[in-house]
Coordinates of C-alpha atoms (C1' of nucleotides) in Angstrom, one line a residue:
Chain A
X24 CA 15.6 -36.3 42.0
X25 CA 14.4 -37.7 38.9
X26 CA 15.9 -36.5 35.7
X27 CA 13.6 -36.6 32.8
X28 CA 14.6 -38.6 29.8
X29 CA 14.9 -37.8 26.0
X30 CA 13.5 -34.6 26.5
X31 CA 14.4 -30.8 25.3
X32 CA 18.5 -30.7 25.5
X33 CA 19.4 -28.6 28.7
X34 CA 19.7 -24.9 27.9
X35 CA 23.9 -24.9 27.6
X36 CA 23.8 -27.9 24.6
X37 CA 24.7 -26.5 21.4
X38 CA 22.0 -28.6 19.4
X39 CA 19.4 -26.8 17.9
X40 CA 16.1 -27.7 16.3
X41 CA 14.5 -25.7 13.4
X42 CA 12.5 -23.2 16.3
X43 CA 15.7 -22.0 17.4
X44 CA 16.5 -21.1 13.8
X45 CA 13.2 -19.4 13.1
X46 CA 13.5 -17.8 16.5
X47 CA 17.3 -16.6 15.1
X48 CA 15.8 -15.2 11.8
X49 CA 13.1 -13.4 13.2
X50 CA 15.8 -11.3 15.5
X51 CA 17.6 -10.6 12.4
X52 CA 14.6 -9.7 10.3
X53 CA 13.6 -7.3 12.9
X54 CA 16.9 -5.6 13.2
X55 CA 18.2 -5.7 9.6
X56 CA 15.2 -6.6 7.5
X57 CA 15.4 -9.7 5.2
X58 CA 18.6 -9.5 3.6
X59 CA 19.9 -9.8 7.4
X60 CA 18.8 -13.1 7.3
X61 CA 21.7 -15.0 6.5
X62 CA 22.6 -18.4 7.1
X63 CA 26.4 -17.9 7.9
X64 CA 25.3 -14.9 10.4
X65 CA 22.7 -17.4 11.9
X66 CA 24.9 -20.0 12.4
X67 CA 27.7 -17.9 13.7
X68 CA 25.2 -16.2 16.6
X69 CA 23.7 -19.5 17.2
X70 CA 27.3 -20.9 17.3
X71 CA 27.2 -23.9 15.4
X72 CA 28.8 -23.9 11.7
X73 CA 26.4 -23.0 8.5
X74 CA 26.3 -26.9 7.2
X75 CA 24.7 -27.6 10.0
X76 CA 21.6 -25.7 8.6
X77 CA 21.3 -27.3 6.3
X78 CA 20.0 -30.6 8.4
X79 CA 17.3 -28.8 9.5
X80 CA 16.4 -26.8 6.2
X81 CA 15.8 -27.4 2.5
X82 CA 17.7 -24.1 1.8
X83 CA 17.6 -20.4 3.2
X84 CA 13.8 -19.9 1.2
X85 CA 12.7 -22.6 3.6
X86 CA 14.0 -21.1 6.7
X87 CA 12.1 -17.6 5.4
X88 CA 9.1 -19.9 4.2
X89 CA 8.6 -21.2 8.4
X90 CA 9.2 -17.8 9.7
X91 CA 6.6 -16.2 7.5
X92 CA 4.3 -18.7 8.6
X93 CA 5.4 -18.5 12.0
X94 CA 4.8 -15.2 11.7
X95 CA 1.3 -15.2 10.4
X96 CA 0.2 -17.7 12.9
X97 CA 1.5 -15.2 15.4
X98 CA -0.4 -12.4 14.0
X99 CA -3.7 -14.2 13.9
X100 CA -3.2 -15.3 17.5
X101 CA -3.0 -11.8 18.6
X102 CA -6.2 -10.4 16.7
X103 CA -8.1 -12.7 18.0
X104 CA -7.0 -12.0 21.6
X105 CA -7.0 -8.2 21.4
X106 CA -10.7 -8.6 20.2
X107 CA -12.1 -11.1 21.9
X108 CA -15.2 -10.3 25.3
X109 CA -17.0 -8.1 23.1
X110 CA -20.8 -8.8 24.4
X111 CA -21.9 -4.8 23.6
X112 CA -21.7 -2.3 22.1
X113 CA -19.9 -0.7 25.0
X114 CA -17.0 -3.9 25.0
X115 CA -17.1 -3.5 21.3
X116 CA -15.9 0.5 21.2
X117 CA -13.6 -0.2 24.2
X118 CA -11.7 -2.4 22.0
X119 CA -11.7 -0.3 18.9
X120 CA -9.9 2.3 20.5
X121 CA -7.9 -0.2 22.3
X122 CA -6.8 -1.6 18.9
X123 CA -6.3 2.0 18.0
X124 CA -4.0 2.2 20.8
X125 CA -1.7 -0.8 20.4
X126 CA -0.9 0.1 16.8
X127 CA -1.2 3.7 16.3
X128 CA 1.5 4.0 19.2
X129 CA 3.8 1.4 18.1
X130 CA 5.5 0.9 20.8
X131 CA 7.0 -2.4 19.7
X132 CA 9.1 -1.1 17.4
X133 CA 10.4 -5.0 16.3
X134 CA 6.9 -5.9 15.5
X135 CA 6.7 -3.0 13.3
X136 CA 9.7 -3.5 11.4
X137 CA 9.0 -7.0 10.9
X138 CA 5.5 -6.7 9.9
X139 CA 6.9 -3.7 7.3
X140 CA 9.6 -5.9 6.3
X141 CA 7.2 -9.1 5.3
X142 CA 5.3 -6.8 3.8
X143 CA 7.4 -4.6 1.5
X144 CA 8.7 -8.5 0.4
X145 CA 4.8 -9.6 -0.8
X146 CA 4.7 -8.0 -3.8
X147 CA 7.6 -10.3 -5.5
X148 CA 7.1 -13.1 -3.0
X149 CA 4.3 -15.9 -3.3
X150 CA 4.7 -17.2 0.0
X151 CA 4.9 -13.5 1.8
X152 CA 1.6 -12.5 -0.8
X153 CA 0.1 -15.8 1.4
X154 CA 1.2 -14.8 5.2
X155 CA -0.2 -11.2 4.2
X156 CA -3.4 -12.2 2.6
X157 CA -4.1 -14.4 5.6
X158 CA -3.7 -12.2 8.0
X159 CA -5.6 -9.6 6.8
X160 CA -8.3 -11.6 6.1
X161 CA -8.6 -12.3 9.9
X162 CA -7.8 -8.8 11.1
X163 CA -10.3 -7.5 8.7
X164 CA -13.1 -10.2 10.2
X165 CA -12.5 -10.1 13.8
X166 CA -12.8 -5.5 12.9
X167 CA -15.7 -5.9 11.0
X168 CA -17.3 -8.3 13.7
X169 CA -16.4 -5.5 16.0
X170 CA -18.3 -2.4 13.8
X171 CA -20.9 -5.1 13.3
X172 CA -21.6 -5.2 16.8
X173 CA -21.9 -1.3 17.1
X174 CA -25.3 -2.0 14.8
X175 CA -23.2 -1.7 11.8
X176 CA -24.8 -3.6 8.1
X177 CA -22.6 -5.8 7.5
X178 CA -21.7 -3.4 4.3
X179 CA -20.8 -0.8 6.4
X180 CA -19.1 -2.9 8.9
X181 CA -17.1 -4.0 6.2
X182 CA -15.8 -0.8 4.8
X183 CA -15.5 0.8 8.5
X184 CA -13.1 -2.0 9.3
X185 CA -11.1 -1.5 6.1
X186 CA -10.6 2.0 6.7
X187 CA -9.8 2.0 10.3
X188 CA -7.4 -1.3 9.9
X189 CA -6.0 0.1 6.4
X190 CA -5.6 3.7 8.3
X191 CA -3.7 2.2 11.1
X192 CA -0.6 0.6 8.4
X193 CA -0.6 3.8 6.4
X194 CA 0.2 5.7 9.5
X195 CA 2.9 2.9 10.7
X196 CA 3.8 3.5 6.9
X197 CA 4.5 6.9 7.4
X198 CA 6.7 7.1 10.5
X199 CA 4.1 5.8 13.4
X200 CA 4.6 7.6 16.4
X201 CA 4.7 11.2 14.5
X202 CA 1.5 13.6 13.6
X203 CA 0.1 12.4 16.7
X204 CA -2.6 15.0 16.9
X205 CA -4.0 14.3 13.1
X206 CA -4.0 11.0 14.0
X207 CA -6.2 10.3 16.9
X208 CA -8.6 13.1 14.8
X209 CA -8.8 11.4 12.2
X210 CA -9.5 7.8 14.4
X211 CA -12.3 9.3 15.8
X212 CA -13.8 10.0 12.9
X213 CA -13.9 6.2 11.8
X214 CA -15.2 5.2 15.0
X215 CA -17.4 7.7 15.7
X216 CA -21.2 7.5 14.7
Chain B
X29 CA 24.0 16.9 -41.8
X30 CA 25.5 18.7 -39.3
X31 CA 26.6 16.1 -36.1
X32 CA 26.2 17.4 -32.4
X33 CA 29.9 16.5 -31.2
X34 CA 31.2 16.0 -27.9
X35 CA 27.4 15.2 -26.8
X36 CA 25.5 12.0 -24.9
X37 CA 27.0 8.8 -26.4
X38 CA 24.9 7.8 -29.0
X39 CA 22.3 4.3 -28.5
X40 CA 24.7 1.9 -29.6
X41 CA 27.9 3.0 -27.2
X42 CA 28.9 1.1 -24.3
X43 CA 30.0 3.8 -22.3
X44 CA 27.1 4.6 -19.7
X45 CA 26.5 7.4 -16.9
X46 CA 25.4 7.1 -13.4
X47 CA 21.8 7.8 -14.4
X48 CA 21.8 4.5 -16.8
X49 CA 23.3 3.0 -13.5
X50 CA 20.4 4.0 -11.6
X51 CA 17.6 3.3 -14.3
X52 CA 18.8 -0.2 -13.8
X53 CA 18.4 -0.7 -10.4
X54 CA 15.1 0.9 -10.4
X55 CA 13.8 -2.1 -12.4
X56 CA 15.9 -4.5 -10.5
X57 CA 14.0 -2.6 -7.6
X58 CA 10.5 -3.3 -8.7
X59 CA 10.6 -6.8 -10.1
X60 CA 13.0 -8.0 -7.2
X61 CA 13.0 -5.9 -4.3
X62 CA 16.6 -4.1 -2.7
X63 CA 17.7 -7.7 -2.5
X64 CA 17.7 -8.0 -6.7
X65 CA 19.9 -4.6 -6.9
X66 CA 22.9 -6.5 -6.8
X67 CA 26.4 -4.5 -9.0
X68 CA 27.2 -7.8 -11.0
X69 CA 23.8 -8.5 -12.3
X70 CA 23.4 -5.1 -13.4
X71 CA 26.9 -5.3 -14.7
X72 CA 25.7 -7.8 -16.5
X73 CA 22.4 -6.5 -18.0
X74 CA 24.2 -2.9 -19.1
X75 CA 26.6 -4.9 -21.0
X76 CA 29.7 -4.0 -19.4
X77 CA 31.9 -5.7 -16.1
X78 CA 31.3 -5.2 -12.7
X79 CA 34.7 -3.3 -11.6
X80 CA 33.2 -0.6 -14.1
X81 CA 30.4 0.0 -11.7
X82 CA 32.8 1.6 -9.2
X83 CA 33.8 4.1 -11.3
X84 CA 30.7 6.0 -10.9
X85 CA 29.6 4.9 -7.3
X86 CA 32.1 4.5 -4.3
X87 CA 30.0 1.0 -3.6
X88 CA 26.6 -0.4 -3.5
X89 CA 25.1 1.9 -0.5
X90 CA 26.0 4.6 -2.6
X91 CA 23.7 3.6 -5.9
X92 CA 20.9 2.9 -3.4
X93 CA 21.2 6.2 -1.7
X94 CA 21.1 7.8 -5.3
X95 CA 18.0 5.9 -6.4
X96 CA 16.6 6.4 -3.0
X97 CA 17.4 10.4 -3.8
X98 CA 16.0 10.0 -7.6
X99 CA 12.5 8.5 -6.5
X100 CA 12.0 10.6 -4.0
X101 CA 12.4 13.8 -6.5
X102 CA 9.8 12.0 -9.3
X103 CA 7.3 11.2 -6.2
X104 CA 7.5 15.1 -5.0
X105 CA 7.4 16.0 -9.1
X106 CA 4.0 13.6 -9.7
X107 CA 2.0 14.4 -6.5
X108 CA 2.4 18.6 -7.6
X109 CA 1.1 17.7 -11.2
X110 CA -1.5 15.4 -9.6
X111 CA -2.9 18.6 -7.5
X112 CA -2.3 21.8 -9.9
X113 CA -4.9 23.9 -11.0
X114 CA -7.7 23.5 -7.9
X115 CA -9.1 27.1 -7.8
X116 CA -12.4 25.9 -6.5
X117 CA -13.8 24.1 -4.0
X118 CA -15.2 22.1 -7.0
X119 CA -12.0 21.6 -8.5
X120 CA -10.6 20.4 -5.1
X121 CA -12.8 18.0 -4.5
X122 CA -12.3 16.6 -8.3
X123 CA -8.6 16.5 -7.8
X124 CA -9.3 14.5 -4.6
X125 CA -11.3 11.9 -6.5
X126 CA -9.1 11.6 -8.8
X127 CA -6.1 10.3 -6.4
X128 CA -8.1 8.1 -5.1
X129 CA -8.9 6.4 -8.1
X130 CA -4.9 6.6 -8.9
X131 CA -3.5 4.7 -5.5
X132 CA -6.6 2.7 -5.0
X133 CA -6.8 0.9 -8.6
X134 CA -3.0 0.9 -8.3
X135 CA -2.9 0.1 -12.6
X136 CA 1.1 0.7 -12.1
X137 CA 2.3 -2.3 -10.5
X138 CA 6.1 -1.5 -10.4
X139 CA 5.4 1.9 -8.7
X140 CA 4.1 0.2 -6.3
X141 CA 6.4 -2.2 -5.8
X142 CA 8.8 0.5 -5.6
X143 CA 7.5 2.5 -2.9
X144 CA 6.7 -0.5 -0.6
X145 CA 10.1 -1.9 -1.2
X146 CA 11.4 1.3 -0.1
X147 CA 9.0 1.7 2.6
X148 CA 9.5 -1.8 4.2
X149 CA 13.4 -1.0 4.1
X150 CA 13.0 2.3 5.6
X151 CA 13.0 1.6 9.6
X152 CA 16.3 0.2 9.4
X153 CA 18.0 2.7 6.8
X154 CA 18.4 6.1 7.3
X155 CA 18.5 7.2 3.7
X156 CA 15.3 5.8 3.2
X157 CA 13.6 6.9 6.1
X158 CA 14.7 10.3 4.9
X159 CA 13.3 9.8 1.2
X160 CA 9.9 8.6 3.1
X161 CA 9.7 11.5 5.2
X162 CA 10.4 14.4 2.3
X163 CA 7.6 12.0 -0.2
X164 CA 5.2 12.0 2.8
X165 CA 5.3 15.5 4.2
X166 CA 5.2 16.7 0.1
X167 CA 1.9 14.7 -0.4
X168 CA 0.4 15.4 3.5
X169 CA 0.7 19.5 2.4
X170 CA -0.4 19.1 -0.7
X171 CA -3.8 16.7 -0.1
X172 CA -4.3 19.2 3.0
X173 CA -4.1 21.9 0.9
X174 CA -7.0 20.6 -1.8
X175 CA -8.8 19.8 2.1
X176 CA -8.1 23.0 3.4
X177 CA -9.5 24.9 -0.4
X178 CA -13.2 22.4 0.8
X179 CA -13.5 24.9 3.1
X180 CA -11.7 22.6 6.1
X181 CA -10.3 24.5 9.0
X182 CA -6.4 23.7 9.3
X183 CA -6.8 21.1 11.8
X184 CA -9.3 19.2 10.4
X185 CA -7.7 19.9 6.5
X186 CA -4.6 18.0 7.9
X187 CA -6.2 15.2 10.0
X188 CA -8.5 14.4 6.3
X189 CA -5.4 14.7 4.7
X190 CA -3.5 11.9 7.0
X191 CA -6.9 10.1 7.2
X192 CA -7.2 10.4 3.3
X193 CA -3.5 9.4 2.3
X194 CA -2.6 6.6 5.4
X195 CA -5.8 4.7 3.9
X196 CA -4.7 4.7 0.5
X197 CA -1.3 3.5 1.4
X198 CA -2.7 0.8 4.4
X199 CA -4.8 0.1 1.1
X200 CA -2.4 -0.8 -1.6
X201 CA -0.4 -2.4 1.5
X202 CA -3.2 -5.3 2.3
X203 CA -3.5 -5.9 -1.8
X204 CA -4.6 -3.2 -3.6
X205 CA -6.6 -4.2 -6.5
X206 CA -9.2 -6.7 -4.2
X207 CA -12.0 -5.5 -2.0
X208 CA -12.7 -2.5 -4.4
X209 CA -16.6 -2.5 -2.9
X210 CA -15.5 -1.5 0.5
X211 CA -12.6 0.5 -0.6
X212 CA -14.7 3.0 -2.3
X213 CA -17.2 3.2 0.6
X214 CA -14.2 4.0 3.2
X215 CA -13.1 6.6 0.7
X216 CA -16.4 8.2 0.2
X217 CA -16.6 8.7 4.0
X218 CA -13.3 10.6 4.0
X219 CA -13.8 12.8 1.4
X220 CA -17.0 13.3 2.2
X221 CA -18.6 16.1 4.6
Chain C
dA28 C1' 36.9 9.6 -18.7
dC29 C1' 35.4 5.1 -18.5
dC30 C1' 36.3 0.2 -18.7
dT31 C1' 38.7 -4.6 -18.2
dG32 C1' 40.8 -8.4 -15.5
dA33 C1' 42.4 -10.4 -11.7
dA34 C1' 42.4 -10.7 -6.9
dC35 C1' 40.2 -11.4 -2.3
dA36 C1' 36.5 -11.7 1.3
dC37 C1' 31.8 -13.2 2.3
dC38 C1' 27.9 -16.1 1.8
dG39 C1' 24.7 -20.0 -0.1
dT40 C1' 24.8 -24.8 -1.0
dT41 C1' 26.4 -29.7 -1.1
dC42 C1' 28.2 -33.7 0.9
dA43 C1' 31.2 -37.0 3.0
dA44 C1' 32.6 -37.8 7.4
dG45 C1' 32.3 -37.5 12.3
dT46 C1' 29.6 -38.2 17.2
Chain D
dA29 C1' 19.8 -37.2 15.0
dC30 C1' 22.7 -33.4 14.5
dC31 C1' 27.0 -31.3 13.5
dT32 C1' 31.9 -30.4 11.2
dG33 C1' 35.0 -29.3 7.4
dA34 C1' 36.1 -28.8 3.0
dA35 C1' 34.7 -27.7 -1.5
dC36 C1' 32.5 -24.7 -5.1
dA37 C1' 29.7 -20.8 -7.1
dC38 C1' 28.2 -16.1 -6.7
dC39 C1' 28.7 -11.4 -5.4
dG40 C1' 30.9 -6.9 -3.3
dT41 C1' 35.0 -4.4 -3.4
dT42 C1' 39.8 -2.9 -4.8
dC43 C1' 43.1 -1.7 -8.0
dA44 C1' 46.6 -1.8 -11.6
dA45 C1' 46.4 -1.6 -16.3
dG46 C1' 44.2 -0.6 -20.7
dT47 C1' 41.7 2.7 -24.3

DNA sequence: ACCTGAACACCGTTCAAGT
DNA sequence: ACCTGAACACCGTTCAAGT
C-alpha cells in the first residue's frame, strides 16, 4: 500500500499546527470562558511545553484574535445554512420557527457559553466588537430576507428581524431553557401576522 | 468646631474598607472586563500593597462574589425607582416608554459594560448566574406588572414582559447605540396593542 | 484594626539550542 | 519546521511582623 508523503502528521505525533491550538482554546473558552484560555493550560492538554506556542503565535491576543475569527466564520456558515431553500412564504415561516427552535432551546450549551463569552468580551475588545458586528450583520440579513419573503417592506422586514433575532439573545441572556411558556408566546407574536 | 471622633477615615487616610475595595473593581469591571479585576492593580490604584487586600477578603473569588452581590442590590434598587408611581394605565404605558428609551439609547456605557461582563461570565459561575437570576426575575415582575396595569391578562402581561425586556438586552448585546430606526419600530410593536 | 514585606506558585513571553 | 529548557516579569496567596 502506498503511504502518502508530506502530508498531515499521523494522529499519535505530538506536532501541532496553529488549528489544533484554536481547536484547544475554543474547548477552554466554552468551559471556562476567556480567562481559561491560557497558554501554559493549552500547552499542557495538548502536551507539548508553552514555548512551543510561541512558534505558531505572535502572543496569547493572537491565538484569541484566530479563534474569534474562527468563530465568526463559523457562525456565518451556520445562518446561512439554517436559512437557506426558502422559495415561499410557506419555506420562509418553516424556517422562522425552525430558527426559533435551534436557539430558544439551547441545546448546545457550548455554543451558548461561547457565543456569551465573545460577547460579554466586545465591549472592551476591538477585535471581538469586529467578530460580533459581523455576524450580526449576516444574521440580521439572511432574517430579514426571511420576513421579506413573508411580503414584508423591507422596513418592516428589517425591524421584525431585529426583534425576533435580538429576542432570541436576550432570552439565552436570561437563562435559555427557563420561562418556556412566555417564550414561545411571545415568538409567536413576532412571527405572526 | 466640634470633630465627629471615632467615625469614617477622613479623604486623605490610607486606611480603606471593603466597600472602597469593591468600588474599585467595579471600574476595573467596566473598563476591562473580570479579567482587569486583578488584587495587585487595585492594590496599586488605592494606594496601598497587595497583602493588604487579604485582610478584608479571604481571596479574589471572594471580592467578585461581593461585587457580584453589590450590583445585583443597585440593579433590583434602579429598576423599582424606574417603575414607581404607575396608577394608571396611562402612567404604565409612560413608564414603559420610558425604559425603553433608557436600555435602548444605552447613554451609560460602563453599566453596560458591567452587566454584559457579568452576564457573559455567568454560565460558568455560579455566583453570577445567581446575581442574573435575582436582577432578571426583579425586572420580569416589575415590567409585567406595568403590562399587567395595560389591562394584560397574566399570561400575556408576562410573555410582553419577557418579549419587552429579552429585546432590549439582545439589543444592547448586538451594539446598542446603531440601528436606532428599526429598534424603535420592534419596540413599538411590543408595547403596542 | 489595618497594613507592610518577603516568600512561593502560576502564567505570559523571549530566546538560544535542539531535532 | 516545530519543539525544549531556562530565564524573567507579573500576579494570587500566605503569613509573620509592624503600627
Amino acid at each position: 500500500m502506498a503511504i502518502p508523503l508530506s502530508t498531515r502528521p499521523p494522529a499519535g505525533s505530538k506536532r501541532l499546527d496553529a488549528a489544533a491550538w484554536i481547536a484547544a482554546a475554543l474547548e477552554a473558552l466554552a468551559a471556562e470562558g476567556m480567562a481559561g484560555v491560557r497558554v501554559e493550560r493549552l500547552a499542557a492538554s495538548l502536551g507539548v511545553t508553552k514555548g512551543s506556542f510561541y512558534w505558531h503565535f505572535k502572543d496569547r491576543e493572537a491565538l484569541v484574535a484566530a479563534l474569534l475569527e474562527r468563530w465568526a466564520a463559523g457562525r456565518i456558515a451556520a445562518i446561512a445554512e439554517q436559512t437557506r431553500d426558502h422559495g415561499t412564504p410557506a419555506d420562509a415561516r418553516k424556517a422562522l420557527l425552525a430558527l426559533l427552535d435551534i436557539y430558544a432551546r439551547t441545546p448546545n450549551r457550548k455554543g451558548l457559553a461561547v457565543e456569551l463569552a465573545i460577547r460579554g468580551l466586545a465591549p472592551g475588545h476591538a477585535t471581538a466588537k469586529r467578530a460580533v458586528a459581523h455576524v450580526d450583520a449576516a444574521r440580521l440579513a439572511k432574517v430579514g430576507a426571511l420576513f421579506a419573503q413573508l411580503g414584508k417592506t423591507t422596513a418592516e422586514a428589517d425591524a421584525r428581524a431585529l426583534l425576533f433575532y435580538a429576542f432570541l439573545f436576550g432570552q439565552s441572556l436570561m437563562g435559555g431553557g427557563k420561562r418556556l411558556a412566555a417564550a414561545k408566546r411571545a415568538a409567536a407574536k413576532i412571527v405572526a401576522d
